[in-house]
XYZ file of C-alpha atoms in Angstrom:
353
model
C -101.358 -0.174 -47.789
C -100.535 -3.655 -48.921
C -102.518 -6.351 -51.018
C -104.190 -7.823 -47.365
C -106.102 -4.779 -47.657
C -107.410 -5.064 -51.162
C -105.637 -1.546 -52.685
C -103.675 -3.240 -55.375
C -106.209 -5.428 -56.881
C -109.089 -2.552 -56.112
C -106.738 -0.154 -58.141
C -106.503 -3.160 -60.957
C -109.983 -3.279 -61.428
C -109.435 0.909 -61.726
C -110.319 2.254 -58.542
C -107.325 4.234 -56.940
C -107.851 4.703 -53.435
C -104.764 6.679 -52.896
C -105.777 8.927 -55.201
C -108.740 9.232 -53.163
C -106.995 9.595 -49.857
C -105.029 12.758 -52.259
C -108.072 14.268 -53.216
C -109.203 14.826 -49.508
C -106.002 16.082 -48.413
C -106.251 18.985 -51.605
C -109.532 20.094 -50.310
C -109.276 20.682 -47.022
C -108.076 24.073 -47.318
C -111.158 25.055 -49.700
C -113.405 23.186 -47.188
C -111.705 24.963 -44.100
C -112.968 28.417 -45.517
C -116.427 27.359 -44.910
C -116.652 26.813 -41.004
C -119.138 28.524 -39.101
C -119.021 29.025 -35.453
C -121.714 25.693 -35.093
C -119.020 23.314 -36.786
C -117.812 20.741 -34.393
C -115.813 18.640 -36.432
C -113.874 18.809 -39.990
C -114.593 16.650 -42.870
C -113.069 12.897 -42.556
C -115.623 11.556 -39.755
C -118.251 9.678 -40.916
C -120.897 12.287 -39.863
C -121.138 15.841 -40.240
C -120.808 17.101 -36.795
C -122.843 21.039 -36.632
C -124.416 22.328 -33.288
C -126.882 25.377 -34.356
C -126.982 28.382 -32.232
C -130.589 28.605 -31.022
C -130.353 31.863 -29.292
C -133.756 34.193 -30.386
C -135.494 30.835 -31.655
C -138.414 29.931 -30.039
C -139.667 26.742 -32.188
C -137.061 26.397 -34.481
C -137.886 24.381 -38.047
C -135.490 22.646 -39.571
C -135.148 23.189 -43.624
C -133.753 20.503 -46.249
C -133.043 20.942 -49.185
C -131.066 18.876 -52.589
C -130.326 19.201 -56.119
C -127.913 18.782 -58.353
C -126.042 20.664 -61.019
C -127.537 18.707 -63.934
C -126.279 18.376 -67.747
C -124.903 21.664 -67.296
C -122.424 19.660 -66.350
C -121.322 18.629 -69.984
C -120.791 22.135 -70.697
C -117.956 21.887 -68.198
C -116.868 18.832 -69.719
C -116.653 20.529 -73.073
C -114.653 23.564 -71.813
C -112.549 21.363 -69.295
C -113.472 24.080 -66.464
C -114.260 22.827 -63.414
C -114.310 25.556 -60.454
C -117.983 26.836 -60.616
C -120.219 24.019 -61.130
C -120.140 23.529 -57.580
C -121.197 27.274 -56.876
C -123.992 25.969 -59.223
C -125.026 22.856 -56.634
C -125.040 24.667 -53.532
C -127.093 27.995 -54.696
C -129.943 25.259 -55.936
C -130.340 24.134 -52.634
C -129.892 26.861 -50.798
C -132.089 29.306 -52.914
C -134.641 26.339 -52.024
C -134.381 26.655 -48.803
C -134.301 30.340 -48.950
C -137.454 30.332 -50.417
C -139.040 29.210 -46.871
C -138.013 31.865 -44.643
C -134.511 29.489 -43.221
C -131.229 30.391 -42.905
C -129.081 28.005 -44.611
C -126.546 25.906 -41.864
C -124.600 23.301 -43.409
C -124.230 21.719 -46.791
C -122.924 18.354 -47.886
C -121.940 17.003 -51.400
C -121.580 14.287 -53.080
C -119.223 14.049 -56.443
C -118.961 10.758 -58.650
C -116.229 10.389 -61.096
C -115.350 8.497 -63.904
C -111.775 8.160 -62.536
C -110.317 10.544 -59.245
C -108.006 12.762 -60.729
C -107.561 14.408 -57.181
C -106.316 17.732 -58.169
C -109.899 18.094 -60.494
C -111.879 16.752 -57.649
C -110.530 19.545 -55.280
C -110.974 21.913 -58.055
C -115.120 20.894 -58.133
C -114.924 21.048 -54.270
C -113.414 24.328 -54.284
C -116.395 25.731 -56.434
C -118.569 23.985 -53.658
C -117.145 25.746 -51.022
C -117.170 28.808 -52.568
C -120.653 28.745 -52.906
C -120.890 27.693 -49.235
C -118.871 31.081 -48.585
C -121.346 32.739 -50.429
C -124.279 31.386 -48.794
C -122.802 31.734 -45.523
C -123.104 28.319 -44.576
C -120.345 25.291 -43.854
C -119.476 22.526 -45.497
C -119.241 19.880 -43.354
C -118.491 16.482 -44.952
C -119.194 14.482 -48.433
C -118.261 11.768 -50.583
C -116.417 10.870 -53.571
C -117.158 7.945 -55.015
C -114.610 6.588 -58.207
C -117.249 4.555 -60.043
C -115.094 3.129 -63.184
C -117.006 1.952 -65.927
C -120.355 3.882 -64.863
C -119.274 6.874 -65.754
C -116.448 7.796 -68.825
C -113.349 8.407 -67.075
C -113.358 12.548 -67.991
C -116.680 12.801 -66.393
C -118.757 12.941 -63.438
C -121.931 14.109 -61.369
C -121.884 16.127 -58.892
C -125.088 16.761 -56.173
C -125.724 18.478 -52.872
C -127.668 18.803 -49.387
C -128.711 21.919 -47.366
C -130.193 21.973 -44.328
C -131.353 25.365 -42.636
C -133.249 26.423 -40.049
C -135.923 28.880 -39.073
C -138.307 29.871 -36.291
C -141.945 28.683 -37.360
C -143.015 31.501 -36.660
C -141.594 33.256 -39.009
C -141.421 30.492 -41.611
C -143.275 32.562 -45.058
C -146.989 31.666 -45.231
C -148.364 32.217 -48.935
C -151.775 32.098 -47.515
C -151.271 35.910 -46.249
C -151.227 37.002 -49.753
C -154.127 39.154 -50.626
C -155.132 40.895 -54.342
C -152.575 44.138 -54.542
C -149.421 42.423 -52.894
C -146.229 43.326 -55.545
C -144.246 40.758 -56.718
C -140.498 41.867 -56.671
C -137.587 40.112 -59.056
C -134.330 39.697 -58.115
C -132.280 39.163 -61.724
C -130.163 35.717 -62.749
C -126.867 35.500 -63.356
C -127.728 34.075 -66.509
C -129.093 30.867 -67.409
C -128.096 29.661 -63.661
C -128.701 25.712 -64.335
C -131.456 24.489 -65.481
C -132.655 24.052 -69.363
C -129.307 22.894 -70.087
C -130.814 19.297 -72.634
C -132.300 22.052 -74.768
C -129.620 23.965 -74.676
C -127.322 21.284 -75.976
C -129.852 20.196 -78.572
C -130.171 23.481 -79.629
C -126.702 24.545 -80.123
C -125.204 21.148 -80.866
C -122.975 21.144 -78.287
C -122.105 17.582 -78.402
C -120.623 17.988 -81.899
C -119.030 21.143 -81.581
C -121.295 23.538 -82.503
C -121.075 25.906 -79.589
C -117.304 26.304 -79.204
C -116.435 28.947 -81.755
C -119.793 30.917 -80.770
C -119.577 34.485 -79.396
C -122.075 36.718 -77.500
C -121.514 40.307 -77.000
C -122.790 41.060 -73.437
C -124.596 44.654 -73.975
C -124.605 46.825 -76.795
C -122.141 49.136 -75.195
C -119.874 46.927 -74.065
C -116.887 46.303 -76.369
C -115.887 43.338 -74.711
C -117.445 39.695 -75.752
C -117.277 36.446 -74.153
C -118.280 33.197 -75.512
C -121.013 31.823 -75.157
C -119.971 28.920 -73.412
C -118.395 30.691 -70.729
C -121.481 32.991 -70.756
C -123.901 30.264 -70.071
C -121.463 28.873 -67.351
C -122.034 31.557 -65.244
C -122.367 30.003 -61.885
C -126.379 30.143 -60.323
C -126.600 33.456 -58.095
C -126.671 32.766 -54.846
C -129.507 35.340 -52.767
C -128.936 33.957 -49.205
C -127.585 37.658 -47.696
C -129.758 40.185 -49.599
C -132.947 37.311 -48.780
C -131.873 37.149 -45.198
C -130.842 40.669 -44.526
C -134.854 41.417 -45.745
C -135.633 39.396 -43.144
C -133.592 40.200 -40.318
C -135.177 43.905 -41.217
C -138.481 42.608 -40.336
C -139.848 42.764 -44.170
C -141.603 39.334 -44.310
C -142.279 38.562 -47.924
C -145.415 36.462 -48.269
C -143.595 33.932 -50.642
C -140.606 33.740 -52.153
C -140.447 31.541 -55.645
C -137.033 30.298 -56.799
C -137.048 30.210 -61.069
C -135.425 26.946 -61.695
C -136.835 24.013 -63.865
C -140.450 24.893 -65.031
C -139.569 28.749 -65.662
C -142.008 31.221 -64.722
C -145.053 28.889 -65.368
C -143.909 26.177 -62.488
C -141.994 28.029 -59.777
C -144.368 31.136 -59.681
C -147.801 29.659 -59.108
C -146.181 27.381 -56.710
C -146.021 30.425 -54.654
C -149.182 31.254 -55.040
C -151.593 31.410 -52.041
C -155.264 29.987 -52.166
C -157.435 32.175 -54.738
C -154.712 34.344 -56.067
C -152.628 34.852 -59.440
C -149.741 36.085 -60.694
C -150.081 39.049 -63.014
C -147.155 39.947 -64.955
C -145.885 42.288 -67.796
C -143.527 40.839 -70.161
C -141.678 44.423 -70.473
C -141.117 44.489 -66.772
C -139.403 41.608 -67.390
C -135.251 42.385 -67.751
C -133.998 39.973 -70.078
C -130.296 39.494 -70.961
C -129.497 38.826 -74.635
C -128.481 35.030 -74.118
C -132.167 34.108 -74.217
C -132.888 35.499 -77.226
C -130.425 33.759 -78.139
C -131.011 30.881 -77.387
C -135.162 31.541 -78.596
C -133.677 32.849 -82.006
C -131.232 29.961 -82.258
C -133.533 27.183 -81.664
C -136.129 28.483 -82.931
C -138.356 28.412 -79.549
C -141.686 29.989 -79.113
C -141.797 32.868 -76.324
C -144.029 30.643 -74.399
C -141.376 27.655 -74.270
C -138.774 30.403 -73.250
C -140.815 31.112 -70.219
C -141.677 27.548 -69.630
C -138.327 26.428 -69.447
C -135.866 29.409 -68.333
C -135.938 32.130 -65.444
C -135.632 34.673 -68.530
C -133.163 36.773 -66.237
C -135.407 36.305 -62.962
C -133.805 33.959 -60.511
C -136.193 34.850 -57.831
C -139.439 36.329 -57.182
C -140.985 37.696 -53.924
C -143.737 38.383 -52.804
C -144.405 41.448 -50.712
C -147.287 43.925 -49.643
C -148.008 47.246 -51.586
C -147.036 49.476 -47.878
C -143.701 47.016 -47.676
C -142.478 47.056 -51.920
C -140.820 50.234 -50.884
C -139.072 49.788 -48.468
C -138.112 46.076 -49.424
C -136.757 47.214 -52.850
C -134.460 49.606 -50.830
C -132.973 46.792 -48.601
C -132.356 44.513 -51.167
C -130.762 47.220 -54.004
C -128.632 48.223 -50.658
C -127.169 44.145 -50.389
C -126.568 44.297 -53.590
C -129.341 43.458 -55.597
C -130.716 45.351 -58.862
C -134.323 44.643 -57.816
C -137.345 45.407 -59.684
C -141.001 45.189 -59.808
C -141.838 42.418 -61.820
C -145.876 42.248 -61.565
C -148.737 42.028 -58.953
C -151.388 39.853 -57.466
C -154.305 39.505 -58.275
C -157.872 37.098 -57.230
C -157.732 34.220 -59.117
C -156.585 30.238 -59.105
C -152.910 29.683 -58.716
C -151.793 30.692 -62.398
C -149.560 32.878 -63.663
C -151.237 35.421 -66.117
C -147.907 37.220 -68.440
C -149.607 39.492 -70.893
């Protein structure tokens, strides 16, 4: 490409397009391991091309869904690892549009860097796409966008869109909850990726003061990781054990997804007209990075519950005649789940005694 075309004085002002024509070449293979059969065409359009397969839908809904990773982000920075962040942007939009009763279809991203070092952006795309593999849905297109002097050259931000689909007649309806329905958790990964500004403050992270930190994973367990890598555990993604509940016929009433907010935001927001959340803090299976983190900063329980899923990364919602039998489908996709609580007549809260 010659100067008529504006690459050598774009790259002087520090915008390398080749580099960006480089970067899409290196993730094609990552993005090629997400096509579905609906996929039409692969990235490089200037559309996402994705024809759903509409066979047993009678109405179908369409579901959207977006996030972003957030300042877990600088945690990568600080470790210089780059290949699950993405996992993290996908599973918050696709848990979110889990939560309705869809099947996630496609996903696109969108990744702004401080300067396009293309093997690193195909490193963050790869994570991406694994988390589309995960999630059993495609990833059909993107942008990168090389945005010198907006962002420091070493980092970036990195955000997503899902968009799924469901009959509406089968979309959840909270309003069918009724005093007795269990609630049923699904357990985190971890921190998954949210709380991550008090977790800098409280650790220091900005000046060092998490690096040389360790965290021993269980009591029995003579191998330790550190906490860094520990709290850059990738958000689970519950797509298959969420679906395959469905596809069994066990319709949850609601399903709550425990991202910002904690418990005291995502589960009330589940809540159907007149009813509460009841739930014992011993049901609740905690992993030792949150007391941790509690002990560390010195956070009241109540701010803990307020702020992180605590080791629950979903909740659903279920009748007392279907807990059974949903706790068997989802331990049999994989899932350790529990019951977390019950409902009960009330106004929307959450009641954790």
């Amino acid at each position: 490409m010659t100067d008529a075309y504006g690459n050598e004085r774009y790259k002087e002002a520090g915008v390398d397009i080749t580099a960006g024509y480089r970067a899409v070449e290196l993730m094609r293979g990552y993005v090629a391991k997400t096509a579905t059969r609906g996929v039409l065409e692969g990235i490089g359009g200037f559309g996402g091309l994705f024809e759903p397969d509409l066979t047993g839908i009678r109405n179908p809904v369409l579901v959207s869904g977006t996030d972003g990773v957030g300042t877990k982000l600088k945690l990568a920075f600080l470790l210089n690892k780059h290949d699950t962040v993405g996992i993290d942007c996908v599973a918050m939009c696709v848990n979110d549009v889990l939560c309705c009763g869809a099947k996630p279809l496609f996903f696109l991203d969108y990744l702004a860097v401080g300067k396009n070092n293309p093997e690193k952006v195909a490193c963050i795309v790869g994570g991406v796409a694994e988390g589309c593999v995960q999630a059993g849905c495609a990833l059909i297109g993107g942008e990168t966008a090389e945005m010198r002097g907006f962002y420091p050259e070493e980092e970036y931000d990195l955000a997503g869109f899902c968009v799924g689909i469901a009959d509406k007649a089968a979309l959840l309806d909270k309003n069918r909850m009724k005093p007795g329905d269990v609630l049923i958790a699904l357990p985190s990964s971890g921190v998954h990726s949210n709380g991550f500004s008090l977790i800098r403050k409280v650790f220091s992270m900005e000046s060092g003061g998490l690096t040389n930190m360790r965290l021993k994973v269980t009591e029995s367990d003579s191998a330790r990781l550190s906490l860094p890598e520990t709290l850059l555990t990738p958000t689970k993604i519950y797509v298959n054990a969420v679906m395959a509940l469905l596809d069994a016929g066990v319709m949850p009433c609601s399903i709550a997804h425990i991202t910002g907010g904690g418990f005291f935001e995502n589960i009330p927001r589940a809540m159907g007209k007149g009813m509460r959340a009841r739930i014992e803090k011993k049901a609740v299976r905690t992993p030792p990075v949150f007391n941790i983190i509690a002990e560390t900063g010195r956070i009241s329980e109540r701010d803990m519950y307020c702020t992180f899923n605590m080791g629950v990364g979903m909740c659903l919602t279920v009748t007392k005649d279907e807990a059974s039998r949903a706790l068997a489908l989802l331990k049999a996709h994989g899932e350790d789940a529990y019951v977390l609580g019950g409902i009960e007549a009330g106004e929307g809260e959450l009641v954790l005694c």
